[in-house]
């Protein structure tokens, strides 16, 4: 497998080029999990076994330097069982078997994508990140869950749409979207929006965007003080309006901070909430609400404060049953009372 040159190069430069090619070829095959036998390599490249040994020593020196700089933990060792040199360890930029397995489980558990897209992503991830010798093992570990994977009912292909809308956010383009508000009623509306973020929560991807309306100067402005949540699979179509939006750095949308307060994908104003929790696992509450903080404790439980956007929090609090009592704000406490009375009336 010598490189072929059309310009008839020869001499030392050509010899060094051949050596470089040979070293790279051996290194790539080691990374792929192949076994390097000195005698076979010598015959393949038309050199003696000592040249192959020097090539392997060069690769070892390269890996040792990366190890010293905390970039690599791989080493080349001789396997008497396999009668050749093999590479062991994992490069820091390559995911380990356990990492690939964990990410695959999370992806499958999310049910975020259509079956064909989910299979494609997992197969590519395993093929590209797992050492060749372990591909079959890792594939078999996730095979059963892949087989029983249940895709969501909408079956929309949203992989490309995620990237495309992400680019619209990056380029700060105002968009006109056609959106299906309710699946059963098939109510479709058209909106001009300023897209600001893409979020994922409980099976679905969402576009976070400000609805725009023209003001008295015929300029687009925010219709509400807070962004609206659009489920990505319900966006039937979108196109650029030809206008851009600008956000000063000081007023930029802090997606991470907003995401802490938007746990239930219901748009609305910021609510500063306080509630008493008497359950056993306060950590489960604190994990569910990233802004939550315990402000007092007693023998019966604790009082927690949190900041959330929208009224989705009401449904979640109701799901906690008698373990939760809303304390503040008073208007929200009254909403809880009214909802509970309406629920109880259904059973009278």
Coordinates of C-alpha atoms in Angstrom, one line a residue:
X1 CA 0.0 0.0 0.0
X2 CA 2.7 2.5 -1.0
X3 CA 1.6 6.0 -2.1
X4 CA 1.9 6.5 -5.9
X5 CA 3.3 9.8 -7.1
X6 CA 2.9 11.1 -10.6
X7 CA 5.9 13.5 -10.5
X8 CA 8.5 10.8 -10.1
X9 CA 9.7 12.0 -6.7
X10 CA 12.5 10.0 -5.2
X11 CA 15.3 10.2 -2.6
X12 CA 15.1 11.1 1.1
X13 CA 12.0 13.2 0.8
X14 CA 10.1 10.3 -0.9
X15 CA 11.5 7.9 1.7
X16 CA 10.2 10.0 4.6
X17 CA 6.9 10.4 2.9
X18 CA 6.5 6.6 2.6
X19 CA 7.5 6.2 6.3
X20 CA 4.9 8.8 7.3
X21 CA 2.2 7.1 5.3
X22 CA 3.1 3.8 6.8
X23 CA 3.1 5.1 10.4
X24 CA -0.3 6.8 9.8
X25 CA -1.7 3.7 8.2
X26 CA -0.7 1.6 11.2
X27 CA -2.0 4.1 13.7
X28 CA -5.4 4.4 12.0
X29 CA -5.8 0.6 12.0
X30 CA -4.8 0.4 15.7
X31 CA -7.4 3.0 16.5
X32 CA -10.0 0.9 14.6
X33 CA -9.2 -2.0 16.9
X34 CA -7.1 -4.0 14.4
X35 CA -4.2 -6.2 15.4
X36 CA -0.7 -5.3 14.0
X37 CA 1.6 -8.2 13.3
X38 CA 5.1 -7.1 12.6
X39 CA 5.9 -9.8 10.0
X40 CA 2.7 -9.2 8.1
X41 CA 3.2 -5.4 8.1
X42 CA 6.8 -5.8 6.9
X43 CA 5.7 -8.0 4.0
X44 CA 2.9 -5.6 3.2
X45 CA 5.1 -2.5 3.0
X46 CA 8.2 -4.2 1.7
X47 CA 10.4 -3.4 4.7
X48 CA 12.0 -5.4 7.4
X49 CA 10.5 -6.0 10.8
X50 CA 12.8 -3.5 12.5
X51 CA 11.2 -0.7 10.5
X52 CA 7.8 -1.7 11.7
X53 CA 9.0 -1.8 15.3
X54 CA 10.4 1.7 14.9
X55 CA 7.0 2.8 13.5
X56 CA 5.3 1.4 16.6
X57 CA 7.8 3.0 18.9
X58 CA 7.1 6.4 17.2
X59 CA 3.3 5.9 17.8
X60 CA 4.1 4.9 21.4
X61 CA 6.1 8.1 21.8
X62 CA 3.2 10.1 20.4
X63 CA 0.7 8.6 22.8
X64 CA 3.1 9.0 25.7
X65 CA 3.3 12.7 25.0
X66 CA -0.5 13.0 24.8
X67 CA -0.7 11.1 28.1
X68 CA 1.7 13.5 29.8
X69 CA -0.6 16.4 28.7
X70 CA -3.7 14.6 30.0
X71 CA -5.1 14.2 26.4
X72 CA -5.0 10.5 26.1
X73 CA -4.9 7.3 28.2
X74 CA -4.2 4.9 25.4
X75 CA -1.2 2.6 25.1
X76 CA 0.2 0.1 22.6
X77 CA 0.8 -3.3 24.1
X78 CA 1.8 -6.7 22.6
X79 CA -0.9 -9.3 22.9
X80 CA 0.6 -12.8 23.0
X81 CA -2.9 -14.3 22.6
X82 CA -3.6 -12.3 19.5
X83 CA 0.0 -12.4 18.3
X84 CA 0.3 -8.7 17.5
X85 CA 0.2 -5.2 18.8
X86 CA -3.1 -3.7 20.0
X87 CA -4.1 -0.3 21.4
X88 CA -5.7 -0.2 24.8
X89 CA -7.4 2.5 26.8
X90 CA -9.7 5.2 25.5
X91 CA -8.9 8.5 23.9
X92 CA -10.3 11.4 26.0
X93 CA -12.3 12.8 23.0
X94 CA -13.9 9.4 22.4
X95 CA -16.8 8.3 24.5
X96 CA -16.3 5.1 26.6
X97 CA -18.5 2.1 26.3
X98 CA -20.4 3.1 29.5
X99 CA -20.9 6.6 28.3
X100 CA -22.3 5.5 24.9
X101 CA -24.6 3.0 26.7
X102 CA -25.8 5.7 29.1
X103 CA -26.5 8.2 26.4
X104 CA -28.2 5.6 24.3
X105 CA -30.5 4.8 27.2
X106 CA -31.3 8.4 27.7
X107 CA -32.1 9.0 24.1
X108 CA -34.4 6.0 23.9
X109 CA -36.1 6.9 27.2
X110 CA -36.7 10.5 25.9
X111 CA -38.8 9.2 23.0
X112 CA -37.9 12.5 21.3
X113 CA -37.6 11.3 17.7
X114 CA -39.3 9.2 15.1
X115 CA -38.1 5.6 15.1
X116 CA -36.0 5.8 12.0
X117 CA -34.3 8.9 13.3
X118 CA -33.7 7.4 16.7
X119 CA -32.2 4.2 15.2
X120 CA -30.0 6.2 12.8
X121 CA -28.6 8.4 15.6
X122 CA -27.8 5.6 17.9
X123 CA -26.2 3.4 15.2
X124 CA -24.0 6.3 14.1
X125 CA -23.0 7.1 17.6
X126 CA -22.0 3.5 18.3
X127 CA -20.2 3.1 15.0
X128 CA -18.3 6.4 15.4
X129 CA -17.5 6.4 19.1
X130 CA -17.1 2.8 20.2
X131 CA -13.9 0.9 19.6
X132 CA -14.5 -1.6 16.8
X133 CA -13.9 -4.6 19.0
X134 CA -16.8 -3.4 21.3
X135 CA -19.3 -2.3 18.7
X136 CA -21.1 -5.7 18.7
X137 CA -21.3 -5.8 22.5
X138 CA -22.7 -2.3 22.9
X139 CA -25.1 -2.8 20.0
X140 CA -26.5 -5.9 21.6
X141 CA -26.9 -4.1 24.9
X142 CA -29.3 -1.5 23.4
X143 CA -30.8 -3.8 20.8
X144 CA -33.7 -5.0 23.0
X145 CA -34.7 -1.5 24.0
X146 CA -34.5 -0.4 20.3
X147 CA -36.8 -3.2 19.3
X148 CA -39.4 -2.2 21.9
X149 CA -39.1 1.6 21.2
X150 CA -42.4 3.3 20.9
X151 CA -42.3 6.5 18.9
X152 CA -44.6 9.4 19.6
X153 CA -48.0 9.6 17.9
X154 CA -47.1 12.7 15.8
X155 CA -44.2 10.9 14.0
X156 CA -42.9 14.2 12.7
X157 CA -39.4 14.4 11.3
X158 CA -38.0 17.2 13.4
X159 CA -34.2 16.5 13.3
X160 CA -33.5 18.9 10.4
X161 CA -36.1 21.4 11.6
X162 CA -34.2 21.7 14.9
X163 CA -31.0 22.7 13.1
X164 CA -32.8 25.0 10.7
X165 CA -34.7 26.9 13.3
X166 CA -31.5 27.0 15.4
X167 CA -29.8 28.8 12.6
X168 CA -32.7 31.2 12.3
X169 CA -32.2 32.1 16.0
X170 CA -28.5 32.5 15.4
X171 CA -29.1 34.8 12.4
X172 CA -31.8 36.7 14.3
X173 CA -34.5 36.3 11.6
X174 CA -38.2 37.1 12.2
X175 CA -40.3 34.2 11.1
X176 CA -43.8 33.7 10.0
X177 CA -45.1 30.3 11.3
X178 CA -48.2 28.3 10.7
X179 CA -49.0 26.5 13.9
X180 CA -51.6 23.9 14.9
X181 CA -52.8 24.9 18.3
X182 CA -54.9 21.8 19.1
X183 CA -54.3 18.4 17.5
X184 CA -57.9 17.2 18.0
X185 CA -59.6 20.5 16.9
X186 CA -57.1 21.1 14.1
X187 CA -57.1 24.8 14.8
X188 CA -54.3 26.4 12.7
X189 CA -53.1 29.9 13.2
X190 CA -50.4 32.1 11.6
X191 CA -48.0 34.1 13.8
X192 CA -45.0 36.4 13.3
X193 CA -42.5 35.4 15.9
X194 CA -39.0 36.4 17.2
X195 CA -37.4 33.0 17.9
X196 CA -35.1 33.0 20.9
X197 CA -34.5 29.4 22.1
X198 CA -35.2 25.7 21.5
X199 CA -36.0 23.6 24.5
X200 CA -36.7 19.9 25.3
X201 CA -39.1 18.7 28.0
X202 CA -40.9 15.4 28.5
X203 CA -40.9 13.9 25.0
X204 CA -41.2 17.1 23.0
X205 CA -39.1 19.9 21.5
X206 CA -40.4 23.4 21.9
X207 CA -39.7 26.7 20.2
X208 CA -39.5 29.6 22.6
X209 CA -40.5 32.8 20.7
X210 CA -42.0 36.2 21.2
X211 CA -45.2 36.8 19.3
X212 CA -44.7 40.0 17.3
X213 CA -47.3 42.7 16.3
X214 CA -46.9 45.9 14.5
X215 CA -47.1 49.0 16.7
X216 CA -48.3 52.5 15.8
X217 CA -45.1 53.2 13.8
X218 CA -45.7 50.0 11.8
X219 CA -42.7 48.4 13.4
X220 CA -42.8 44.9 14.9
X221 CA -42.8 44.8 18.7
X222 CA -43.4 42.1 21.3
X223 CA -47.1 41.5 21.8
X224 CA -46.5 40.1 25.3
X225 CA -43.7 40.7 27.9
X226 CA -42.9 37.0 27.9
X227 CA -42.1 34.5 25.1
X228 CA -44.7 31.9 24.0
X229 CA -44.1 28.2 23.8
X230 CA -44.7 26.4 20.4
X231 CA -44.4 22.6 20.2
X232 CA -42.0 22.0 17.3
X233 CA -43.9 19.1 15.7
X234 CA -47.0 21.3 15.5
X235 CA -45.3 23.9 13.4
X236 CA -46.6 23.0 10.0
X237 CA -44.5 25.5 8.1
X238 CA -42.3 28.6 8.6
X239 CA -40.6 31.2 6.5
X240 CA -38.5 34.3 6.9
X241 CA -40.3 37.6 6.8
X242 CA -37.2 39.3 5.4
X243 CA -36.8 41.3 8.6
X244 CA -34.2 40.8 11.4
X245 CA -34.3 41.5 15.1
X246 CA -31.5 42.8 17.2
X247 CA -31.0 42.2 20.9
X248 CA -28.5 44.4 22.8
X249 CA -26.0 42.3 24.7
X250 CA -27.3 43.6 28.0
X251 CA -30.8 42.6 27.1
X252 CA -30.0 39.2 25.5
X253 CA -32.2 36.2 26.2
X254 CA -30.6 34.1 28.9
X255 CA -31.8 30.7 27.8
X256 CA -30.2 28.9 30.7
X257 CA -31.7 31.1 33.3
X258 CA -35.1 31.1 31.6
X259 CA -35.0 27.3 31.4
X260 CA -34.6 27.0 35.2
X261 CA -37.9 28.7 35.6
X262 CA -39.8 27.1 32.8
X263 CA -40.2 23.5 33.8
X264 CA -43.7 22.7 32.4
X265 CA -43.8 24.4 29.0
X266 CA -46.6 26.8 29.8
X267 CA -46.0 30.4 28.9
X268 CA -46.9 33.1 31.3
X269 CA -45.6 35.7 33.8
X270 CA -43.0 34.9 36.4
X271 CA -44.5 33.5 39.7
X272 CA -42.6 33.8 42.9
X273 CA -44.0 30.8 44.8
X274 CA -43.8 29.5 48.3
X275 CA -45.2 26.2 49.4
X276 CA -45.0 23.7 52.3
X277 CA -43.8 20.2 51.5
X278 CA -44.3 17.3 53.9
X279 CA -43.1 14.4 51.7
X280 CA -40.1 12.2 52.3
X281 CA -37.8 13.3 49.5
X282 CA -37.3 17.0 49.4
X283 CA -34.4 16.4 46.9
X284 CA -36.9 15.2 44.3
X285 CA -38.6 18.6 44.6
X286 CA -35.3 20.6 44.4
X287 CA -34.2 18.6 41.4
X288 CA -37.6 19.2 39.6
X289 CA -37.5 22.9 40.2
X290 CA -33.9 24.3 39.7
X291 CA -34.7 27.6 41.3
X292 CA -36.2 26.0 44.4
X293 CA -34.7 26.7 47.8
X294 CA -35.6 25.5 51.3
X295 CA -36.2 28.6 53.5
X296 CA -37.4 26.9 56.7
X297 CA -37.8 23.5 58.3
X298 CA -39.8 22.0 61.1
X299 CA -40.9 18.6 62.4
X300 CA -43.6 18.2 59.8
X301 CA -41.7 19.3 56.7
X302 CA -40.2 22.4 55.1
X303 CA -41.2 25.6 53.3
X304 CA -39.8 26.0 49.8
X305 CA -39.6 29.0 47.6
X306 CA -39.2 28.9 43.8
X307 CA -39.5 31.1 40.7
X308 CA -41.4 29.6 37.7
X309 CA -43.0 30.9 34.5
X310 CA -46.5 30.1 33.5
X311 CA -49.3 28.1 35.2
X312 CA -48.0 24.6 34.4
X313 CA -46.7 24.5 38.0
X314 CA -50.3 24.3 39.2
X315 CA -50.9 20.9 37.6
X316 CA -47.6 19.6 38.9
X317 CA -48.4 20.8 42.5
X318 CA -51.7 19.1 42.3
X319 CA -50.0 15.9 41.3
X320 CA -48.2 15.9 44.7
X321 CA -51.5 15.4 46.5
X322 CA -51.5 16.1 50.3
X323 CA -47.8 16.5 50.5
X324 CA -48.0 20.1 49.2
X325 CA -49.8 23.3 50.4
X326 CA -49.3 26.5 48.5
X327 CA -48.6 29.5 50.8
X328 CA -47.8 32.4 48.4
X329 CA -48.8 34.3 46.4
X330 CA -52.4 34.6 47.7
X331 CA -53.9 34.7 44.2
X332 CA -52.2 31.5 43.3
X333 CA -53.3 29.9 46.6
X334 CA -56.9 30.8 45.7
X335 CA -56.5 29.2 42.2
X336 CA -55.4 26.0 43.9
X337 CA -58.5 26.1 46.2
X338 CA -60.8 26.7 43.2
X339 CA -59.2 23.9 41.1
X340 CA -59.5 21.5 44.0
X341 CA -63.2 22.3 44.6
X342 CA -63.9 21.8 40.9
X343 CA -62.1 18.5 41.0
X344 CA -64.0 17.4 44.1
X345 CA -67.3 18.4 42.5
X346 CA -66.8 15.8 39.8
X347 CA -66.9 13.1 42.4
X348 CA -70.0 14.4 44.3

